[in-house]
GROMACS .gro file of C-alpha atoms in nm:
model
  499
    1MET     CA    1   0.712   1.210  -3.020
    2ALA     CA    2   0.515   1.066  -2.730
    3ASP     CA    3   0.151   1.161  -2.673
    4ALA     CA    4   0.197   1.115  -2.299
    5VAL     CA    5   0.487   1.077  -2.059
    6VAL     CA    6   0.486   0.922  -1.713
    7VAL     CA    7   0.767   1.012  -1.472
    8GLY     CA    8   0.815   0.731  -1.221
    9SER     CA    9   0.755   0.359  -1.267
   10GLY     CA   10   0.584   0.261  -0.944
   11PRO     CA   11   0.249   0.079  -0.956
   12ASN     CA   12   0.057   0.403  -1.002
   13GLY     CA   13   0.277   0.533  -1.280
   14LEU     CA   14   0.263   0.203  -1.467
   15ALA     CA   15  -0.114   0.174  -1.412
   16ALA     CA   16  -0.155   0.515  -1.575
   17ALA     CA   17   0.077   0.422  -1.860
   18VAL     CA   18  -0.102   0.091  -1.927
   19ILE     CA   19  -0.440   0.262  -1.960
   20LEU     CA   20  -0.305   0.538  -2.183
   21ALA     CA   21  -0.137   0.284  -2.410
   22ARG     CA   22  -0.454   0.075  -2.431
   23ALA     CA   23  -0.637   0.391  -2.538
   24GLY     CA   24  -0.411   0.396  -2.843
   25LEU     CA   25  -0.170   0.666  -2.726
   26HIS     CA   26   0.208   0.654  -2.756
   27VAL     CA   27   0.337   0.645  -2.398
   28GLN     CA   28   0.686   0.678  -2.255
   29VAL     CA   29   0.782   0.606  -1.893
   30TYR     CA   30   1.095   0.752  -1.734
   31GLU     CA   31   1.249   0.594  -1.423
   32ALA     CA   32   1.545   0.738  -1.232
   33GLU     CA   33   1.663   0.400  -1.100
   34GLU     CA   34   1.810   0.121  -1.308
   35THR     CA   35   1.516  -0.107  -1.225
   36ILE     CA   36   1.148  -0.025  -1.246
   37GLY     CA   37   0.890  -0.062  -0.972
   38GLY     CA   38   0.949   0.206  -0.710
   39GLY     CA   39   0.843   0.051  -0.380
   40CYS     CA   40   0.730  -0.269  -0.551
   41ARG     CA   41   1.062  -0.429  -0.637
   42THR     CA   42   1.239  -0.753  -0.546
   43ALA     CA   43   1.614  -0.796  -0.505
   44GLU     CA   44   1.880  -1.024  -0.356
   45LEU     CA   45   1.957  -0.802  -0.059
   46THR     CA   46   2.127  -1.048   0.177
   47LEU     CA   47   2.276  -1.354   0.006
   48PRO     CA   48   2.258  -1.499  -0.346
   49GLY     CA   49   1.935  -1.688  -0.400
   50PHE     CA   50   1.746  -1.504  -0.124
   51HIS     CA   51   1.485  -1.278  -0.286
   52HIS     CA   52   1.356  -0.991  -0.073
   53ASP     CA   53   1.082  -0.739  -0.147
   54VAL     CA   54   1.239  -0.396  -0.127
   55CYS     CA   55   0.930  -0.231   0.023
   56ALA     CA   56   0.580  -0.362  -0.052
   57GLY     CA   57   0.553  -0.728   0.044
   58ALA     CA   58   0.192  -0.841   0.099
   59HIS     CA   59  -0.082  -0.722  -0.134
   60PRO     CA   60  -0.442  -0.729  -0.010
   61MET     CA   61  -0.523  -0.421  -0.219
   62ALA     CA   62  -0.380  -0.569  -0.537
   63VAL     CA   63  -0.646  -0.840  -0.509
   64ALA     CA   64  -0.931  -0.599  -0.429
   65SER     CA   65  -0.843  -0.290  -0.632
   66PRO     CA   66  -1.082  -0.212  -0.920
   67PHE     CA   67  -0.779  -0.144  -1.138
   68PHE     CA   68  -0.608  -0.477  -1.074
   69ARG     CA   69  -0.933  -0.674  -1.085
   70ALA     CA   70  -0.996  -0.536  -1.433
   71PHE     CA   71  -0.632  -0.576  -1.537
   72ASP     CA   72  -0.645  -0.938  -1.416
   73LEU     CA   73  -0.304  -1.017  -1.268
   74PRO     CA   74  -0.344  -1.397  -1.288
   75ALA     CA   75  -0.408  -1.372  -1.661
   76HIS     CA   76  -0.075  -1.192  -1.690
   77GLY     CA   77   0.111  -1.472  -1.517
   78VAL     CA   78   0.112  -1.331  -1.163
   79GLU     CA   79   0.039  -1.601  -0.907
   80LEU     CA   80  -0.098  -1.446  -0.588
   81LEU     CA   81  -0.052  -1.686  -0.297
   82ALA     CA   82  -0.277  -1.626   0.003
   83PRO     CA   83  -0.163  -1.776   0.337
   84GLN     CA   84  -0.425  -1.948   0.551
   85VAL     CA   85  -0.366  -1.681   0.817
   86SER     CA   86  -0.370  -1.335   0.663
   87TYR     CA   87  -0.199  -1.178   0.963
   88ALA     CA   88  -0.109  -1.270   1.320
   89HIS     CA   89  -0.040  -1.074   1.636
   90PRO     CA   90   0.161  -1.265   1.896
   91LEU     CA   91   0.154  -1.164   2.262
   92ASP     CA   92   0.380  -1.255   2.549
   93GLY     CA   93   0.315  -1.597   2.699
   94GLY     CA   94   0.287  -1.791   2.374
   95VAL     CA   95  -0.059  -1.673   2.266
   96ALA     CA   96  -0.152  -1.493   1.946
   97GLY     CA   97  -0.445  -1.345   1.762
   98LEU     CA   98  -0.490  -1.506   1.421
   99ALA     CA   99  -0.683  -1.338   1.140
  100TRP     CA  100  -0.762  -1.640   0.929
  101HIS     CA  101  -0.867  -1.598   0.569
  102ASP     CA  102  -1.197  -1.747   0.685
  103LEU     CA  103  -1.390  -1.503   0.907
  104GLU     CA  104  -1.566  -1.774   1.109
  105GLN     CA  105  -1.239  -1.951   1.184
  106THR     CA  106  -1.109  -1.620   1.317
  107VAL     CA  107  -1.421  -1.576   1.530
  108ASP     CA  108  -1.377  -1.924   1.675
  109GLY     CA  109  -1.023  -1.844   1.787
  110LEU     CA  110  -1.100  -1.519   1.968
  111GLY     CA  111  -1.290  -1.659   2.264
  112ARG     CA  112  -1.536  -1.418   2.425
  113ASP     CA  113  -1.445  -1.150   2.168
  114GLY     CA  114  -1.521  -1.369   1.867
  115LYS     CA  115  -1.880  -1.251   1.828
  116SER     CA  116  -1.767  -0.889   1.859
  117TRP     CA  117  -1.515  -0.949   1.579
  118ARG     CA  118  -1.794  -1.092   1.363
  119ARG     CA  119  -2.017  -0.792   1.433
  120LEU     CA  120  -1.730  -0.557   1.351
  121PHE     CA  121  -1.622  -0.715   1.023
  122GLY     CA  122  -1.916  -0.929   0.908
  123PRO     CA  123  -2.121  -0.645   0.752
  124LEU     CA  124  -1.809  -0.508   0.579
  125VAL     CA  125  -1.705  -0.849   0.448
  126ARG     CA  126  -2.052  -0.902   0.298
  127LYS     CA  127  -2.030  -0.565   0.119
  128TRP     CA  128  -1.655  -0.561   0.059
  129GLU     CA  129  -1.680  -0.440  -0.302
  130ASP     CA  130  -1.877  -0.136  -0.191
  131LEU     CA  131  -1.625  -0.071   0.086
  132VAL     CA  132  -1.339  -0.089  -0.162
  133GLY     CA  133  -1.526   0.137  -0.402
  134LEU     CA  134  -1.558   0.396  -0.127
  135ALA     CA  135  -1.206   0.366   0.017
  136MET     CA  136  -1.033   0.357  -0.323
  137SER     CA  137  -1.224   0.647  -0.476
  138ASP     CA  138  -1.090   1.000  -0.521
  139LEU     CA  139  -1.261   1.079  -0.186
  140ARG     CA  140  -1.457   1.352  -0.360
  141HIS     CA  141  -1.705   1.172  -0.586
  142PRO     CA  142  -1.900   0.853  -0.512
  143PRO     CA  143  -1.808   0.572  -0.752
  144LEU     CA  144  -2.043   0.563  -1.051
  145ASP     CA  145  -2.098   0.300  -1.316
  146PRO     CA  146  -2.063   0.385  -1.690
  147LEU     CA  147  -2.430   0.496  -1.700
  148GLY     CA  148  -2.373   0.742  -1.419
  149LEU     CA  149  -2.558   0.535  -1.160
  150LEU     CA  150  -2.437   0.505  -0.801
  151ARG     CA  151  -2.230   0.190  -0.759
  152LEU     CA  152  -2.238   0.179  -0.381
  153ASP     CA  153  -2.482   0.036  -0.136
  154PRO     CA  154  -2.563   0.366   0.042
  155GLY     CA  155  -2.552   0.186   0.377
  156ILE     CA  156  -2.181   0.109   0.346
  157GLU     CA  157  -2.088   0.469   0.422
  158LEU     CA  158  -2.284   0.463   0.748
  159ARG     CA  159  -2.145   0.124   0.855
  160PHE     CA  160  -1.791   0.235   0.775
  161ALA     CA  161  -1.831   0.572   0.949
  162LYS     CA  162  -1.970   0.412   1.267
  163ARG     CA  163  -1.669   0.184   1.291
  164LEU     CA  164  -1.426   0.468   1.227
  165LEU     CA  165  -1.578   0.677   1.503
  166GLU     CA  166  -1.574   0.386   1.744
  167GLN     CA  167  -1.210   0.295   1.684
  168ALA     CA  168  -1.090   0.658   1.678
  169THR     CA  169  -1.242   0.761   2.012
  170PRO     CA  170  -1.229   0.648   2.377
  171LEU     CA  171  -1.504   0.402   2.281
  172TRP     CA  172  -1.254   0.180   2.103
  173ASN     CA  173  -1.213  -0.060   2.399
  174LEU     CA  174  -1.584  -0.105   2.473
  175ARG     CA  175  -1.636  -0.373   2.211
  176PHE     CA  176  -1.380  -0.619   2.351
  177ARG     CA  177  -1.346  -0.804   2.683
  178GLU     CA  178  -1.006  -0.971   2.645
  179GLN     CA  179  -0.659  -0.868   2.525
  180VAL     CA  180  -0.603  -1.062   2.204
  181ALA     CA  181  -0.872  -0.918   1.973
  182PRO     CA  182  -0.796  -0.549   2.043
  183ALA     CA  183  -0.424  -0.611   1.989
  184LEU     CA  184  -0.503  -0.796   1.665
  185LEU     CA  185  -0.705  -0.502   1.536
  186THR     CA  186  -0.461  -0.235   1.650
  187GLY     CA  187  -0.176  -0.410   1.473
  188VAL     CA  188  -0.352  -0.348   1.142
  189ALA     CA  189  -0.414   0.017   1.232
  190GLY     CA  190  -0.039   0.047   1.281
  191HIS     CA  191   0.012   0.027   0.904
  192ALA     CA  192  -0.080   0.398   0.891
  193ILE     CA  193   0.236   0.486   1.092
  194ILE     CA  194   0.040   0.723   1.316
  195PRO     CA  195  -0.104   0.671   1.665
  196PRO     CA  196  -0.370   0.402   1.616
  197ARG     CA  197  -0.658   0.592   1.775
  198ALA     CA  198  -0.704   0.827   1.481
  199ILE     CA  199  -0.962   0.822   1.202
  200PRO     CA  200  -0.714   0.746   0.919
  201ALA     CA  201  -0.559   0.461   1.121
  202ALA     CA  202  -0.905   0.322   1.198
  203GLY     CA  203  -0.987   0.343   0.827
  204VAL     CA  204  -0.675   0.143   0.741
  205ALA     CA  205  -0.769  -0.117   1.003
  206MET     CA  206  -1.124  -0.153   0.872
  207LEU     CA  207  -1.021  -0.180   0.507
  208LEU     CA  208  -0.723  -0.412   0.546
  209GLY     CA  209  -0.900  -0.611   0.819
  210THR     CA  210  -1.196  -0.669   0.588
  211LEU     CA  211  -0.975  -0.773   0.297
  212ALA     CA  212  -0.803  -1.027   0.522
  213HIS     CA  213  -1.132  -1.220   0.524
  214VAL     CA  214  -1.204  -1.175   0.153
  215GLY     CA  215  -0.906  -1.219  -0.079
  216GLY     CA  216  -0.656  -1.247   0.202
  217TRP     CA  217  -0.317  -1.080   0.218
  218PRO     CA  218  -0.136  -1.261  -0.063
  219VAL     CA  219   0.227  -1.250  -0.171
  220PRO     CA  220   0.318  -1.289  -0.540
  221ARG     CA  221   0.517  -1.597  -0.629
  222GLY     CA  222   0.875  -1.488  -0.683
  223GLY     CA  223   0.828  -1.146  -0.526
  224SER     CA  224   0.644  -0.818  -0.569
  225GLN     CA  225   0.847  -0.749  -0.882
  226ALA     CA  226   0.611  -0.992  -1.058
  227ILE     CA  227   0.332  -0.733  -1.041
  228ILE     CA  228   0.554  -0.465  -1.191
  229ASP     CA  229   0.685  -0.693  -1.464
  230ALA     CA  230   0.327  -0.782  -1.564
  231LEU     CA  231   0.236  -0.414  -1.599
  232ALA     CA  232   0.554  -0.337  -1.790
  233ASP     CA  233   0.500  -0.628  -2.030
  234ASP     CA  234   0.145  -0.513  -2.101
  235LEU     CA  235   0.260  -0.157  -2.160
  236LYS     CA  236   0.526  -0.269  -2.406
  237ALA     CA  237   0.277  -0.499  -2.582
  238HIS     CA  238   0.066  -0.189  -2.652
  239GLY     CA  239   0.355   0.013  -2.791
  240GLY     CA  240   0.474   0.186  -2.473
  241GLN     CA  241   0.837   0.249  -2.391
  242ILE     CA  242   1.026   0.248  -2.061
  243PHE     CA  243   1.354   0.430  -2.003
  244THR     CA  244   1.547   0.346  -1.686
  245GLY     CA  245   1.843   0.530  -1.535
  246HIS     CA  246   1.689   0.857  -1.654
  247ARG     CA  247   1.641   1.108  -1.371
  248VAL     CA  248   1.419   1.392  -1.485
  249ASP     CA  249   1.557   1.723  -1.359
  250SER     CA  250   1.315   1.962  -1.526
  251ILE     CA  251   0.958   1.945  -1.647
  252ASP     CA  252   1.079   2.148  -1.945
  253GLU     CA  253   1.218   1.824  -2.088
  254PHE     CA  254   0.860   1.741  -2.195
  255GLU     CA  255   0.748   2.083  -2.312
  256ASP     CA  256   0.604   1.949  -2.638
  257VAL     CA  257   0.424   1.647  -2.485
  258ARG     CA  258   0.045   1.679  -2.457
  259ALA     CA  259   0.015   1.507  -2.118
  260VAL     CA  260   0.272   1.453  -1.843
  261LEU     CA  261   0.185   1.240  -1.539
  262LEU     CA  262   0.409   1.260  -1.234
  263ASP     CA  263   0.428   0.953  -1.012
  264LEU     CA  264   0.625   1.168  -0.769
  265ALA     CA  265   0.602   1.296  -0.413
  266PRO     CA  266   0.536   1.672  -0.379
  267ALA     CA  267   0.902   1.736  -0.292
  268GLU     CA  268   1.006   1.577  -0.622
  269VAL     CA  269   0.738   1.768  -0.812
  270ARG     CA  270   0.882   2.090  -0.674
  271ARG     CA  271   1.235   1.980  -0.761
  272ILE     CA  272   1.158   1.949  -1.130
  273ALA     CA  273   0.883   2.209  -1.172
  274GLU     CA  274   0.918   2.477  -0.902
  275HIS     CA  275   1.037   2.734  -1.155
  276ARG     CA  276   0.705   2.702  -1.341
  277LEU     CA  277   0.456   2.645  -1.059
  278PRO     CA  278   0.228   2.935  -0.957
  279GLY     CA  279   0.321   3.073  -0.616
  280ARG     CA  280   0.007   2.959  -0.431
  281TYR     CA  281   0.025   2.604  -0.561
  282ASP     CA  282   0.397   2.583  -0.490
  283ALA     CA  283   0.337   2.709  -0.136
  284ALA     CA  284   0.067   2.444  -0.088
  285LEU     CA  285   0.308   2.171  -0.197
  286GLN     CA  286   0.566   2.309   0.046
  287ARG     CA  287   0.315   2.271   0.329
  288PHE     CA  288   0.267   1.901   0.250
  289ARG     CA  289   0.381   1.705   0.555
  290TYR     CA  290   0.581   1.383   0.560
  291GLY     CA  291   0.513   1.141   0.840
  292GLY     CA  292   0.661   0.857   1.041
  293ALA     CA  293   0.912   0.641   0.863
  294ALA     CA  294   1.042   0.285   0.838
  295CYS     CA  295   1.373   0.118   0.901
  296LYS     CA  296   1.375  -0.193   0.683
  297VAL     CA  297   1.563  -0.505   0.794
  298ASP     CA  298   1.573  -0.821   0.583
  299PHE     CA  299   1.700  -1.157   0.704
  300ALA     CA  300   1.829  -1.469   0.532
  301LEU     CA  301   1.749  -1.764   0.759
  302SER     CA  302   1.863  -2.124   0.784
  303GLY     CA  303   1.510  -2.236   0.875
  304PRO     CA  304   1.157  -2.112   0.948
  305VAL     CA  305   1.103  -1.863   1.231
  306PRO     CA  306   1.032  -2.063   1.551
  307TRP     CA  307   0.721  -1.878   1.664
  308GLN     CA  308   0.616  -1.967   2.016
  309ALA     CA  309   0.243  -1.919   1.957
  310VAL     CA  310   0.055  -2.183   1.762
  311GLY     CA  311  -0.065  -2.062   1.423
  312CYS     CA  312   0.195  -1.791   1.363
  313ASP     CA  313   0.383  -2.033   1.139
  314ARG     CA  314   0.087  -2.016   0.898
  315ALA     CA  315   0.069  -1.635   0.884
  316GLY     CA  316   0.202  -1.441   0.589
  317THR     CA  317   0.221  -1.117   0.788
  318LEU     CA  318   0.277  -1.058   1.158
  319HIS     CA  319   0.255  -0.747   1.374
  320LEU     CA  320   0.513  -0.758   1.652
  321ALA     CA  321   0.426  -0.499   1.912
  322GLY     CA  322   0.281  -0.672   2.215
  323SER     CA  323  -0.043  -0.548   2.367
  324ARG     CA  324  -0.267  -0.271   2.238
  325ALA     CA  325  -0.126  -0.039   2.506
  326GLU     CA  326   0.233  -0.118   2.406
  327LEU     CA  327   0.157  -0.055   2.041
  328VAL     CA  328  -0.007   0.280   2.117
  329ALA     CA  329   0.291   0.387   2.328
  330ALA     CA  330   0.536   0.288   2.052
  331GLU     CA  331   0.349   0.481   1.784
  332GLN     CA  332   0.307   0.785   2.008
  333ALA     CA  333   0.682   0.787   2.061
  334VAL     CA  334   0.743   0.795   1.685
  335ALA     CA  335   0.486   1.074   1.646
  336ARG     CA  336   0.685   1.276   1.905
  337GLY     CA  337   1.004   1.219   1.710
  338ASP     CA  338   1.142   0.954   1.947
  339HIS     CA  339   1.250   0.595   1.895
  340ALA     CA  340   1.043   0.340   2.085
  341GLU     CA  341   1.245   0.103   2.303
  342ARG     CA  342   1.030  -0.179   2.166
  343PRO     CA  343   0.923  -0.057   1.820
  344TYR     CA  344   0.626  -0.168   1.616
  345VAL     CA  345   0.766  -0.428   1.377
  346LEU     CA  346   0.584  -0.557   1.072
  347ALA     CA  347   0.712  -0.893   0.952
  348ILE     CA  348   0.635  -1.092   0.638
  349GLN     CA  349   0.738  -1.454   0.589
  350PRO     CA  350   0.667  -1.530   0.222
  351GLY     CA  351   0.810  -1.880   0.256
  352VAL     CA  352   0.484  -1.986   0.420
  353VAL     CA  353   0.339  -2.011   0.069
  354ASP     CA  354   0.624  -1.930  -0.172
  355GLU     CA  355   0.916  -2.168  -0.175
  356THR     CA  356   1.092  -1.972  -0.452
  357ARG     CA  357   1.210  -1.690  -0.226
  358ALA     CA  358   1.511  -1.879  -0.087
  359PRO     CA  359   1.725  -2.188  -0.158
  360ALA     CA  360   1.575  -2.522  -0.056
  361GLY     CA  361   1.537  -2.549   0.319
  362LYS     CA  362   1.616  -2.179   0.371
  363TYR     CA  363   1.385  -1.882   0.432
  364THR     CA  364   1.363  -1.506   0.408
  365LEU     CA  365   1.208  -1.274   0.664
  366TYR     CA  366   1.100  -0.923   0.571
  367THR     CA  367   1.067  -0.669   0.853
  368TYR     CA  368   1.040  -0.299   0.907
  369ALA     CA  369   1.020  -0.097   1.227
  370HIS     CA  370   0.853   0.241   1.267
  371VAL     CA  371   1.092   0.529   1.337
  372PRO     CA  372   1.082   0.910   1.324
  373ASN     CA  373   1.113   1.071   0.983
  374GLY     CA  374   1.474   1.103   0.873
  375SER     CA  375   1.606   0.861   1.136
  376THR     CA  376   1.962   0.746   1.079
  377ARG     CA  377   1.941   0.473   1.342
  378ASP     CA  378   2.012   0.113   1.243
  379LEU     CA  379   1.739  -0.090   1.416
  380THR     CA  380   1.869  -0.434   1.326
  381GLU     CA  381   1.926  -0.525   1.692
  382ALA     CA  382   1.593  -0.382   1.810
  383VAL     CA  383   1.407  -0.569   1.535
  384THR     CA  384   1.595  -0.890   1.609
  385ALA     CA  385   1.507  -0.858   1.978
  386GLN     CA  386   1.140  -0.800   1.898
  387VAL     CA  387   1.126  -1.113   1.678
  388GLU     CA  388   1.320  -1.313   1.938
  389ARG     CA  389   1.068  -1.201   2.200
  390PHE     CA  390   0.795  -1.397   2.023
  391ALA     CA  391   1.018  -1.659   1.856
  392PRO     CA  392   1.291  -1.777   2.098
  393GLY     CA  393   1.585  -1.913   1.903
  394PHE     CA  394   1.540  -1.677   1.608
  395ARG     CA  395   1.892  -1.534   1.642
  396ASP     CA  396   2.045  -1.876   1.586
  397LEU     CA  397   1.883  -1.899   1.240
  398ILE     CA  398   2.023  -1.573   1.098
  399LEU     CA  399   2.264  -1.630   0.810
  400ALA     CA  400   2.278  -1.266   0.701
  401SER     CA  401   2.084  -0.941   0.731
  402HIS     CA  402   2.046  -0.622   0.533
  403VAL     CA  403   1.931  -0.289   0.673
  404ARG     CA  404   1.804   0.024   0.507
  405THR     CA  405   1.756   0.311   0.752
  406ALA     CA  406   1.485   0.571   0.707
  407ALA     CA  407   1.745   0.830   0.607
  408THR     CA  408   1.873   0.610   0.324
  409MET     CA  409   1.528   0.519   0.187
  410PRO     CA  410   1.523   0.809  -0.064
  411ALA     CA  411   1.843   0.677  -0.221
  412HIS     CA  412   1.644   0.395  -0.382
  413ASN     CA  413   1.307   0.572  -0.402
  414ALA     CA  414   1.300   0.952  -0.395
  415ASN     CA  415   0.927   0.947  -0.313
  416TYR     CA  416   1.009   0.814   0.037
  417VAL     CA  417   1.107   1.149   0.183
  418GLY     CA  418   1.283   1.087   0.513
  419GLY     CA  419   1.182   0.722   0.492
  420ASP     CA  420   0.807   0.794   0.479
  421ILE     CA  421   0.686   0.493   0.281
  422SER     CA  422   0.331   0.634   0.277
  423ALA     CA  423   0.449   0.933   0.067
  424GLY     CA  424   0.290   1.175   0.313
  425ALA     CA  425   0.168   1.181   0.673
  426MET     CA  426  -0.164   1.001   0.710
  427THR     CA  427  -0.336   1.278   0.903
  428LEU     CA  428  -0.709   1.329   0.852
  429ARG     CA  429  -0.649   1.645   0.653
  430GLN     CA  430  -0.389   1.488   0.430
  431THR     CA  431  -0.591   1.173   0.380
  432VAL     CA  432  -0.878   1.374   0.234
  433PHE     CA  433  -0.684   1.662   0.078
  434ARG     CA  434  -0.382   1.489  -0.072
  435PRO     CA  435  -0.161   1.663  -0.178
  436VAL     CA  436  -0.334   2.005  -0.176
  437PRO     CA  437  -0.695   2.116  -0.111
  438ARG     CA  438  -0.828   2.110  -0.470
  439TRP     CA  439  -1.146   1.963  -0.615
  440ASN     CA  440  -0.932   1.789  -0.876
  441PRO     CA  441  -0.625   1.672  -0.680
  442TYR     CA  442  -0.459   1.520  -0.988
  443ARG     CA  443  -0.452   1.822  -1.216
  444THR     CA  444  -0.181   2.080  -1.155
  445PRO     CA  445  -0.195   2.446  -1.267
  446LEU     CA  446   0.054   2.362  -1.543
  447PRO     CA  447  -0.114   2.282  -1.877
  448GLY     CA  448  -0.123   1.907  -1.937
  449VAL     CA  449   0.062   1.817  -1.615
  450TYR     CA  450  -0.099   1.579  -1.366
  451LEU     CA  451  -0.006   1.404  -1.042
  452CYS     CA  452  -0.065   1.030  -0.998
  453SER     CA  453   0.151   0.921  -0.704
  454SER     CA  454   0.055   0.791  -0.360
  455ALA     CA  455   0.049   1.155  -0.252
  456THR     CA  456  -0.288   1.179  -0.430
  457PRO     CA  457  -0.615   1.004  -0.337
  458PRO     CA  458  -0.681   0.736  -0.239
  459GLY     CA  459  -0.333   0.727  -0.083
  460PRO     CA  460  -0.062   0.463  -0.042
  461GLY     CA  461  -0.077   0.096  -0.132
  462VAL     CA  462  -0.018  -0.126  -0.432
  463HIS     CA  463  -0.356  -0.077  -0.597
  464GLY     CA  464  -0.289   0.143  -0.903
  465MET     CA  465  -0.595   0.355  -0.831
  466ASN     CA  466  -0.408   0.686  -0.807
  467GLY     CA  467  -0.286   0.631  -1.160
  468MET     CA  468  -0.623   0.516  -1.291
  469LEU     CA  469  -0.815   0.806  -1.137
  470ALA     CA  470  -0.564   1.057  -1.273
  471VAL     CA  471  -0.582   0.904  -1.621
  472ARG     CA  472  -0.959   0.944  -1.630
  473HIS     CA  473  -0.905   1.322  -1.625
  474VAL     CA  474  -0.614   1.306  -1.870
  475LEU     CA  475  -0.809   1.110  -2.130
  476ARG     CA  476  -1.104   1.348  -2.119
  477ARG     CA  477  -0.930   1.684  -2.087
  478GLU     CA  478  -0.620   1.631  -2.298
  479PHE     CA  479  -0.735   1.381  -2.561
  480GLY     CA  480  -1.114   1.414  -2.571
  481LEU     CA  481  -1.160   1.045  -2.491
  482HIS     CA  482  -1.451   0.961  -2.261
  483THR     CA  483  -1.398   0.588  -2.237
  484ASP     CA  484  -1.387   0.468  -1.878
  485PRO     CA  485  -1.044   0.322  -1.790
  486ILE     CA  486  -1.210   0.013  -1.643
  487GLU     CA  487  -1.378  -0.049  -1.980
  488LEU     CA  488  -1.041  -0.025  -2.156
  489LEU     CA  489  -0.901  -0.288  -1.922
  490GLU     CA  490  -1.202  -0.519  -1.920
  491SER     CA  491  -1.264  -0.510  -2.295
  492GLU     CA  492  -0.931  -0.674  -2.361
  493ARG     CA  493  -0.979  -0.921  -2.078
  494LEU     CA  494  -1.316  -1.030  -2.218
  495HIS     CA  495  -1.170  -1.082  -2.564
  496ARG     CA  496  -0.855  -1.260  -2.444
  497LYS     CA  497  -0.842  -1.621  -2.557
  498PRO     CA  498  -0.820  -1.879  -2.277
  499VAL     CA  499  -0.469  -2.013  -2.229
   0.00000   0.00000   0.00000
């Protein structure tokens, strides 16, 4: 019999399972789909030989996350390839903002706004580990070291808060004098799938914008599945088991297991456990809100995208939305439940650094457009038009495309309710109090049952921290083990023989 069970094999579920197995516990993972990974999978969606990331494509948080830094992805065979330009934001007229991996190179390319960009991101880049420690915490306790000492530079909270308030208020335009830099910054805020002038969106912009100038926004060679396969291999090496094609329909299936961790959205938690949940907790899960969604369109191309603006051909990720004002209008439309005529489109071109994604001389392009939750609309044409707007001739390169509408997202990942790839609306309340207002957001009222999905702090992203933070409570409360998960990961890394 297993000591612990994890339901769901996304990055958070596997992160939890890896730590539990390294602690010497017998762990079993159950996945409803035939392949593991949740939103971090790779598949041939268009044509044979063209490998597309199903959801997560670029991974700045996998480089920065305390979990993955301790786990050491490169030592497990994962090659993270960072483009010279972390992200780009083209505008009409053949110009673009380029967020180079190097901060000073970015500053040099932003004209009169370059110094403002340095003042915005320079202090955060210098203290990026403290910023990550704050942003990837449980949002309730400051990160502590094993001796109980504060890990953070206390000033990081003030610097971060000042920038959040600036970018979430009418002051957000005061810093800049031209059009490119504000559009470049707002494109990153758009990852939150909420109107950009909001505190959670500003937080996303500050964190991801900082990481662009630290570890970059890398893509794994071969696809995001490489990250999942590395976690799965480590779990199995420590005695863990993974069962695919096994949809759990009732929590009662694990009645005799000491600890059950659910890498599930609140709707899925209710589906399997509603009959046992106390009324107040169940009602709180029912109130959990799902937010804006994504329509995913993948392309197989006969050549590289012919970007009009110089430098976009070096970017791993691009935000296609036009000016700051256009982007705000598009995201406000989605928030109202409407489809924007020119939607915000996020594009990733892994072939900039990874030649394995397509046959020789061919390329893949990953895109998604923001749409209202539950949208059934196929946005292939709207996405194509938005790419063509900044890359004339793009249509002529399309060999095949594959679309997954927001409404069909749950068919391959039940956590994406209505196509919400953030597993919950990124409102201020739900950013802090995910998924319910409890001091311990991971522990449920059911004995031995814990949550570890992106619906818990610190929120969405391929960083594994939701799983690691949940496991800290599981080890102590259910097994009496007080070893810090980071120590479990690092101890093996330090004793690993060089290859």
